[in-house]
Amino acid sequence: MKNAAVACMAGRLKRLPRRHRIAHLRALIGLRPEGCVRRNELSELLHEEIADASNE
């Protein structure tokens, strides 16, 4: 389940082209420590973006 901060950020990222969203999510994930809940939520968003990109 996504928290409000991650959901808000996902909404802001939707304005960017997909390749920029993916790059931005990767950078944000790298800033978070292993096992962090926020990192896991960002990873879920990244997986969704990559899956959507492969479906196009």
C-alpha angles and dihedrals in degrees: 000000000000121000121227094259093055092045091051092049091049089055091052092047091055088076090064125080112265096253090054092048090052092048092047093050091049090052093049092048090053091056094057123079121248113274094022113143092223090052090053091050091049089049090054090052090049092051090050091051093049092047091050090049092052091050093059 
